[in-house]
XYZ file of C-alpha atoms in Angstrom:
425
model
C 42.709 -77.527 -6.814
C 44.572 -77.614 -9.851
C 47.193 -79.969 -8.485
C 44.393 -82.354 -7.611
C 43.078 -82.175 -10.863
C 46.476 -83.517 -12.369
C 46.692 -86.318 -9.645
C 43.373 -87.612 -9.834
C 41.255 -86.184 -12.653
C 37.603 -87.191 -12.221
C 35.032 -86.624 -15.070
C 34.071 -83.192 -13.651
C 37.438 -82.168 -13.381
C 38.427 -83.234 -16.837
C 35.266 -81.202 -18.217
C 36.275 -78.377 -16.191
C 39.789 -78.672 -17.637
C 38.384 -78.828 -21.168
C 36.063 -76.108 -20.565
C 39.033 -73.613 -19.273
C 41.374 -74.733 -22.333
C 38.728 -74.215 -24.807
C 37.984 -70.650 -23.548
C 41.744 -69.823 -23.683
C 41.989 -71.222 -27.057
C 38.941 -69.333 -28.330
C 40.227 -66.041 -26.895
C 43.672 -66.279 -28.431
C 42.397 -67.742 -31.911
C 39.801 -64.984 -32.227
C 41.930 -62.058 -30.929
C 44.894 -63.128 -33.122
C 42.748 -63.534 -36.214
C 40.605 -60.465 -35.809
C 43.312 -57.901 -34.812
C 46.745 -58.507 -36.054
C 46.893 -55.272 -38.188
C 45.721 -53.290 -34.999
C 48.085 -54.868 -32.854
C 50.920 -54.320 -35.023
C 49.934 -50.902 -35.390
C 49.999 -50.122 -31.634
C 53.425 -52.017 -31.219
C 54.932 -49.930 -33.734
C 53.273 -46.627 -33.371
C 51.918 -46.308 -30.168
C 54.183 -48.264 -27.647
C 53.187 -48.661 -23.967
C 55.754 -46.592 -21.959
C 58.127 -48.670 -20.185
C 57.270 -47.004 -16.680
C 53.797 -48.346 -16.766
C 53.557 -52.172 -15.820
C 50.568 -54.224 -16.798
C 50.050 -54.986 -12.863
C 46.568 -56.474 -12.316
C 46.108 -55.524 -8.858
C 47.647 -51.741 -8.150
C 48.254 -50.002 -11.571
C 50.770 -47.278 -11.237
C 49.529 -43.665 -11.642
C 50.434 -42.009 -15.050
C 52.175 -38.632 -14.199
C 53.310 -35.820 -16.609
C 56.829 -36.264 -15.398
C 57.524 -39.495 -17.009
C 58.750 -38.145 -20.296
C 55.726 -39.493 -22.176
C 53.165 -38.353 -24.583
C 50.163 -39.070 -22.472
C 47.432 -38.165 -25.080
C 49.266 -40.101 -27.668
C 50.587 -43.342 -25.651
C 48.066 -43.526 -22.910
C 44.843 -42.454 -24.077
C 42.848 -44.865 -26.533
C 42.266 -44.088 -30.070
C 39.657 -45.223 -32.319
C 42.007 -48.197 -33.697
C 42.698 -49.241 -30.208
C 39.027 -49.708 -28.851
C 37.979 -52.944 -27.519
C 35.453 -52.975 -30.271
C 35.173 -51.613 -33.756
C 32.323 -49.701 -35.504
C 33.050 -51.279 -38.742
C 34.415 -49.599 -41.958
C 31.151 -49.342 -43.852
C 27.352 -50.048 -43.857
C 25.972 -53.669 -44.431
C 22.856 -55.653 -43.892
C 21.908 -56.475 -40.522
C 22.770 -60.226 -40.541
C 26.336 -59.487 -41.980
C 26.655 -56.876 -39.202
C 25.462 -59.023 -36.457
C 27.721 -61.754 -37.307
C 30.763 -59.343 -37.326
C 29.846 -57.923 -34.083
C 29.791 -61.490 -32.656
C 32.983 -62.475 -33.771
C 34.474 -59.450 -32.479
C 32.907 -59.759 -29.147
C 33.567 -63.460 -28.760
C 37.013 -62.905 -27.504
C 36.070 -60.289 -24.769
C 33.136 -62.911 -23.698
C 35.653 -65.620 -23.243
C 38.091 -63.729 -21.378
C 35.116 -62.376 -19.005
C 34.155 -66.003 -18.541
C 37.582 -66.990 -17.898
C 38.099 -64.391 -15.302
C 34.639 -65.377 -13.595
C 35.738 -69.079 -13.498
C 38.988 -68.459 -11.849
C 37.431 -65.887 -9.640
C 39.434 -62.848 -10.490
C 38.886 -59.883 -12.978
C 41.530 -58.261 -15.386
C 41.606 -55.682 -17.812
C 43.528 -55.504 -20.967
C 44.620 -52.025 -20.465
C 46.013 -49.814 -17.682
C 43.286 -47.445 -18.456
C 41.193 -46.070 -16.576
C 42.863 -47.130 -13.309
C 46.010 -45.424 -14.106
C 44.629 -42.192 -14.317
C 44.071 -42.318 -10.151
C 40.411 -40.802 -10.182
C 37.755 -41.271 -7.479
C 34.027 -40.583 -6.892
C 32.143 -40.646 -3.673
C 28.580 -41.886 -4.062
C 27.844 -40.164 -0.689
C 28.950 -36.738 -2.245
C 27.061 -37.272 -5.153
C 23.910 -37.677 -3.263
C 24.721 -34.707 -1.129
C 25.179 -32.723 -4.106
C 21.722 -33.572 -5.134
C 20.263 -32.738 -1.631
C 21.820 -29.244 -1.877
C 20.635 -28.713 -5.451
C 16.750 -29.779 -4.364
C 16.930 -27.270 -1.381
C 17.892 -24.436 -3.635
C 14.743 -24.805 -5.484
C 16.408 -26.409 -8.590
C 14.949 -29.879 -8.045
C 12.757 -31.719 -10.803
C 9.081 -32.021 -10.375
C 8.715 -35.360 -11.806
C 5.962 -37.801 -12.175
C 6.026 -40.655 -9.185
C 6.691 -43.349 -11.723
C 9.562 -41.352 -13.316
C 10.957 -40.836 -9.766
C 10.857 -44.346 -8.863
C 12.634 -45.502 -11.884
C 15.312 -42.790 -11.380
C 15.908 -43.886 -7.936
C 16.236 -47.357 -9.145
C 18.953 -46.273 -11.509
C 20.893 -44.513 -9.159
C 20.959 -47.451 -6.676
C 22.197 -49.539 -9.580
C 24.909 -46.915 -10.624
C 26.206 -46.522 -7.282
C 26.678 -50.215 -6.625
C 27.618 -51.652 -9.921
C 30.025 -48.735 -10.747
C 31.392 -48.040 -7.180
C 35.017 -47.106 -7.194
C 34.608 -46.811 -11.225
C 34.053 -43.361 -11.968
C 35.256 -43.329 -15.830
C 33.383 -46.628 -16.480
C 30.323 -45.117 -14.787
C 30.511 -41.876 -16.944
C 30.836 -44.227 -19.935
C 27.501 -45.894 -19.101
C 25.836 -42.639 -18.312
C 26.863 -41.197 -21.667
C 25.777 -44.370 -23.555
C 22.210 -44.149 -22.152
C 22.235 -40.398 -22.401
C 22.235 -40.159 -26.106
C 19.252 -42.759 -26.534
C 16.251 -40.283 -25.627
C 17.277 -37.755 -28.485
C 16.959 -41.077 -30.864
C 13.399 -41.558 -29.144
C 12.301 -38.035 -29.518
C 13.548 -37.925 -33.272
C 11.925 -41.250 -34.081
C 8.422 -40.078 -32.589
C 8.908 -36.871 -34.350
C 9.418 -38.351 -37.823
C 6.647 -40.752 -37.199
C 4.166 -37.656 -36.378
C 5.354 -36.071 -39.508
C 4.986 -39.503 -41.797
C 1.382 -39.680 -40.487
C 0.837 -36.116 -41.456
C -0.132 -35.182 -37.741
C 2.320 -32.773 -36.740
C 5.660 -31.283 -38.386
C 8.203 -29.335 -36.420
C 11.854 -29.540 -38.140
C 13.062 -27.061 -35.824
C 12.665 -29.280 -32.817
C 14.186 -32.227 -34.523
C 17.292 -29.875 -35.253
C 17.864 -29.148 -31.651
C 17.530 -32.804 -30.695
C 20.062 -33.789 -33.422
C 22.455 -31.033 -31.842
C 21.962 -32.543 -28.197
C 22.707 -36.199 -29.492
C 25.734 -34.874 -31.286
C 27.144 -33.185 -27.765
C 26.290 -36.595 -25.882
C 28.265 -38.710 -28.590
C 31.741 -36.505 -28.085
C 31.163 -36.871 -24.348
C 31.053 -40.704 -25.068
C 33.929 -40.667 -27.233
C 35.799 -38.728 -24.462
C 34.980 -41.380 -21.931
C 36.255 -43.904 -24.593
C 39.451 -42.402 -24.903
C 39.900 -42.711 -21.053
C 39.281 -46.556 -21.284
C 35.394 -46.445 -19.885
C 34.392 -49.161 -22.199
C 37.300 -51.343 -21.515
C 35.425 -54.294 -19.971
C 33.138 -56.441 -21.943
C 30.400 -56.604 -19.225
C 30.075 -52.827 -19.007
C 29.507 -52.801 -22.923
C 26.994 -55.449 -22.787
C 25.086 -53.835 -20.045
C 25.186 -50.335 -21.472
C 23.958 -51.535 -24.870
C 21.216 -53.414 -23.527
C 19.892 -50.855 -21.507
C 20.273 -48.536 -24.006
C 17.862 -50.804 -25.996
C 15.182 -50.931 -23.348
C 15.435 -47.253 -22.585
C 14.915 -46.301 -26.259
C 11.457 -48.146 -26.489
C 10.530 -46.914 -23.080
C 10.714 -43.241 -23.964
C 9.186 -44.226 -27.357
C 5.870 -45.518 -25.637
C 6.232 -42.649 -23.039
C 6.351 -39.939 -25.640
C 3.536 -41.498 -27.441
C 1.301 -40.833 -24.682
C 2.955 -37.997 -23.310
C 5.964 -35.859 -24.499
C 6.013 -33.860 -21.488
C 6.607 -36.681 -19.164
C 9.573 -38.062 -21.851
C 11.134 -34.766 -21.787
C 10.604 -34.729 -17.845
C 12.396 -37.898 -17.355
C 15.298 -36.799 -19.261
C 15.842 -33.624 -17.156
C 15.967 -35.850 -14.243
C 19.017 -37.681 -15.722
C 20.584 -34.547 -16.907
C 20.056 -32.864 -13.408
C 21.690 -35.960 -11.803
C 24.506 -35.658 -14.249
C 25.440 -32.367 -13.579
C 25.545 -33.343 -9.776
C 27.861 -36.244 -10.591
C 30.293 -34.600 -12.731
C 30.589 -31.232 -10.366
C 31.263 -33.852 -7.483
C 33.858 -35.728 -9.459
C 35.506 -32.287 -10.523
C 35.799 -30.936 -7.045
C 37.009 -34.555 -5.625
C 39.659 -34.708 -8.256
C 40.774 -31.069 -9.433
C 44.458 -31.118 -8.950
C 44.983 -34.657 -10.560
C 42.493 -33.506 -13.389
C 44.750 -30.387 -13.982
C 47.951 -32.506 -14.516
C 46.541 -34.450 -17.300
C 46.139 -33.573 -21.167
C 42.668 -33.280 -22.686
C 41.983 -36.000 -25.450
C 42.368 -35.057 -28.843
C 38.329 -35.569 -29.408
C 37.674 -33.070 -26.670
C 39.950 -30.416 -28.245
C 38.505 -31.125 -31.364
C 35.087 -30.644 -30.201
C 35.365 -27.718 -27.840
C 37.909 -25.777 -29.725
C 37.466 -26.780 -33.286
C 36.829 -24.580 -36.186
C 33.099 -25.644 -36.640
C 31.226 -25.103 -33.549
C 28.002 -25.005 -35.192
C 26.452 -28.167 -33.631
C 28.076 -27.149 -30.481
C 26.033 -23.949 -30.323
C 22.821 -25.408 -31.406
C 21.550 -27.533 -28.377
C 21.833 -24.768 -25.918
C 19.150 -22.188 -25.181
C 21.329 -19.305 -25.187
C 22.627 -16.740 -28.082
C 25.003 -18.576 -30.451
C 28.748 -17.836 -29.872
C 28.416 -16.692 -26.248
C 29.932 -19.891 -24.773
C 33.486 -20.919 -25.744
C 35.195 -22.948 -22.892
C 38.811 -23.540 -22.876
C 40.214 -26.901 -23.209
C 43.692 -26.946 -21.999
C 43.698 -29.877 -19.584
C 41.192 -32.927 -18.407
C 39.980 -30.432 -15.809
C 38.409 -27.937 -18.310
C 37.019 -31.229 -20.089
C 34.882 -32.472 -17.278
C 34.023 -28.873 -16.203
C 33.106 -28.450 -19.963
C 31.009 -31.854 -19.991
C 29.227 -30.565 -16.669
C 28.325 -27.407 -17.937
C 26.871 -29.181 -21.096
C 24.600 -31.244 -18.932
C 23.562 -27.942 -17.272
C 22.306 -26.739 -20.927
C 20.658 -30.091 -21.466
C 18.740 -29.485 -18.462
C 17.359 -25.964 -19.620
C 16.496 -27.462 -23.018
C 14.644 -30.114 -21.441
C 12.780 -27.767 -19.396
C 11.860 -25.671 -22.793
C 10.824 -28.724 -24.506
C 8.406 -29.430 -21.536
C 7.129 -25.871 -22.048
C 6.506 -26.439 -25.545
C 4.529 -29.588 -24.795
C 2.022 -27.697 -22.704
C 2.099 -24.127 -23.738
C 3.194 -24.268 -27.406
C 6.269 -22.190 -27.144
C 8.579 -23.106 -29.910
C 12.106 -24.445 -29.088
C 14.384 -22.945 -31.789
C 18.086 -23.377 -32.603
C 19.838 -20.241 -31.467
C 21.312 -19.547 -35.040
C 17.614 -18.619 -35.862
C 17.720 -14.707 -35.402
C 14.213 -13.567 -36.027
C 11.884 -14.454 -33.267
C 8.806 -12.953 -32.348
C 7.160 -12.591 -28.905
C 3.900 -14.582 -28.297
C 0.933 -12.800 -29.255
C -1.149 -13.921 -26.148
C 1.681 -13.922 -23.522
C 1.028 -17.835 -23.292
C 2.941 -19.131 -26.412
C 1.493 -20.310 -29.566
C 2.193 -22.281 -32.314
C 3.662 -19.544 -34.358
C 6.856 -20.662 -36.315
C 8.827 -17.725 -34.538
C 8.147 -17.275 -30.801
C 10.524 -16.949 -27.927
C 9.868 -19.717 -25.576
C 7.774 -19.083 -22.306
C 7.696 -21.034 -19.082
C 5.433 -22.578 -16.701
C 7.765 -22.176 -13.886
C 9.832 -18.874 -14.294
C 10.943 -19.319 -10.564
C 12.418 -22.806 -11.299
C 14.193 -21.703 -14.321
C 15.827 -18.680 -12.309
C 16.711 -21.039 -9.438
C 18.671 -23.260 -11.886
C 20.466 -20.507 -13.667
C 21.565 -19.277 -10.224
C 22.666 -22.812 -9.013
C 24.456 -23.642 -12.519
C 26.314 -20.197 -12.098
C 27.432 -20.845 -8.584
C 28.687 -24.298 -9.839
C 30.461 -22.876 -12.716
C 32.358 -20.572 -10.219
C 33.307 -23.427 -7.763
C 34.492 -25.799 -10.645
C 36.480 -23.197 -12.093
C 37.921 -21.569 -9.386
C 37.925 -24.337 -6.684
C 36.274 -21.830 -4.256
C 32.540 -21.503 -3.340
C 31.257 -18.292 -3.907
C 29.473 -16.242 -1.493
C 25.701 -16.555 -1.964
C 25.465 -12.614 -2.091
C 28.146 -12.259 -4.487
C 26.908 -11.421 -8.186
C 27.153 -14.091 -10.728
C 27.844 -14.107 -14.179
C 24.972 -13.566 -16.722
C 24.068 -16.759 -18.414
């Protein structure tokens, strides 16, 4: 077709040629003007290993025996992200303009790829990691969890929205697990923004004030943020279309939960429990399918900092367990994904405690608060210091048993016998 254009360029062909040239020139000019310093920095301090070609079809798998520092030379770092978060706060018009300029190059590249009928990426990540995820295996994990009495008794509308979301994830991110995880973690932070916004609104109106709950939600968002940073280090946000879709879905999700919380906080928490339980199924399946490969790869620096750093106050604060009782290892990428899966299990328990709070008034407290009093009436109260009670103790016990079994399977690679004793939560 290109040769025909050269021989006999008609009006439509000339227009197409001009469009292609404009897109290419726009991409080159924007990229060269916006990121010369970052490009020079990568070329001098983080050169790509010679053994890794930029193949567009079958990128080679990175290996630990290639004589390279995978964490330094392969994983992405803040200055190598496909977009920048900016260096300081500014007004909305200025930030919007700067963001558009940053994203225009990626948009032009995506348009060019769609025009010529192919899709390429500007990095070997995450394809060079050689990781996979089976949608059928994730669905089977969900069925096994629900059969073990660890399902979520969701509102029919919540369940319908959840099923639509799972169908979309299975099809749009099929064969792209790291990109799928990045999308999930982008969206997973949003409910905690919504919950905190509503709690601020209630407090501003003088209706209701509960700083302890806001504190727990802040710690939950902090945890999800670090999951997101880990996926960015692995190249999960490399494609413009994934970023565009995730960020717009996050905005819609934020307002959906704002409206839901306004009428029923319990349903708002319940929907998040659905998503967190799905995350447990997804990450546990991913670990089982990629155990040996993950064990070969080092953890990103952000993962080591979060899980083994000196300040673990926020790490303890989002969990419904005694502070300091969970200190997971972070020696390789397998540990990282096992830790993320266990984090999601802790989010499920916290969301169930929040639902109990919405119905029984049993306060959700930070584990760093030492003095707690038992509910006076056995059903919970609005006293500032009470232990959480639950509407469904059998569900909570079933979830504890299920997550403990998953922990043993992921850490050891072997399914524990159902009659074998499990570790205390």
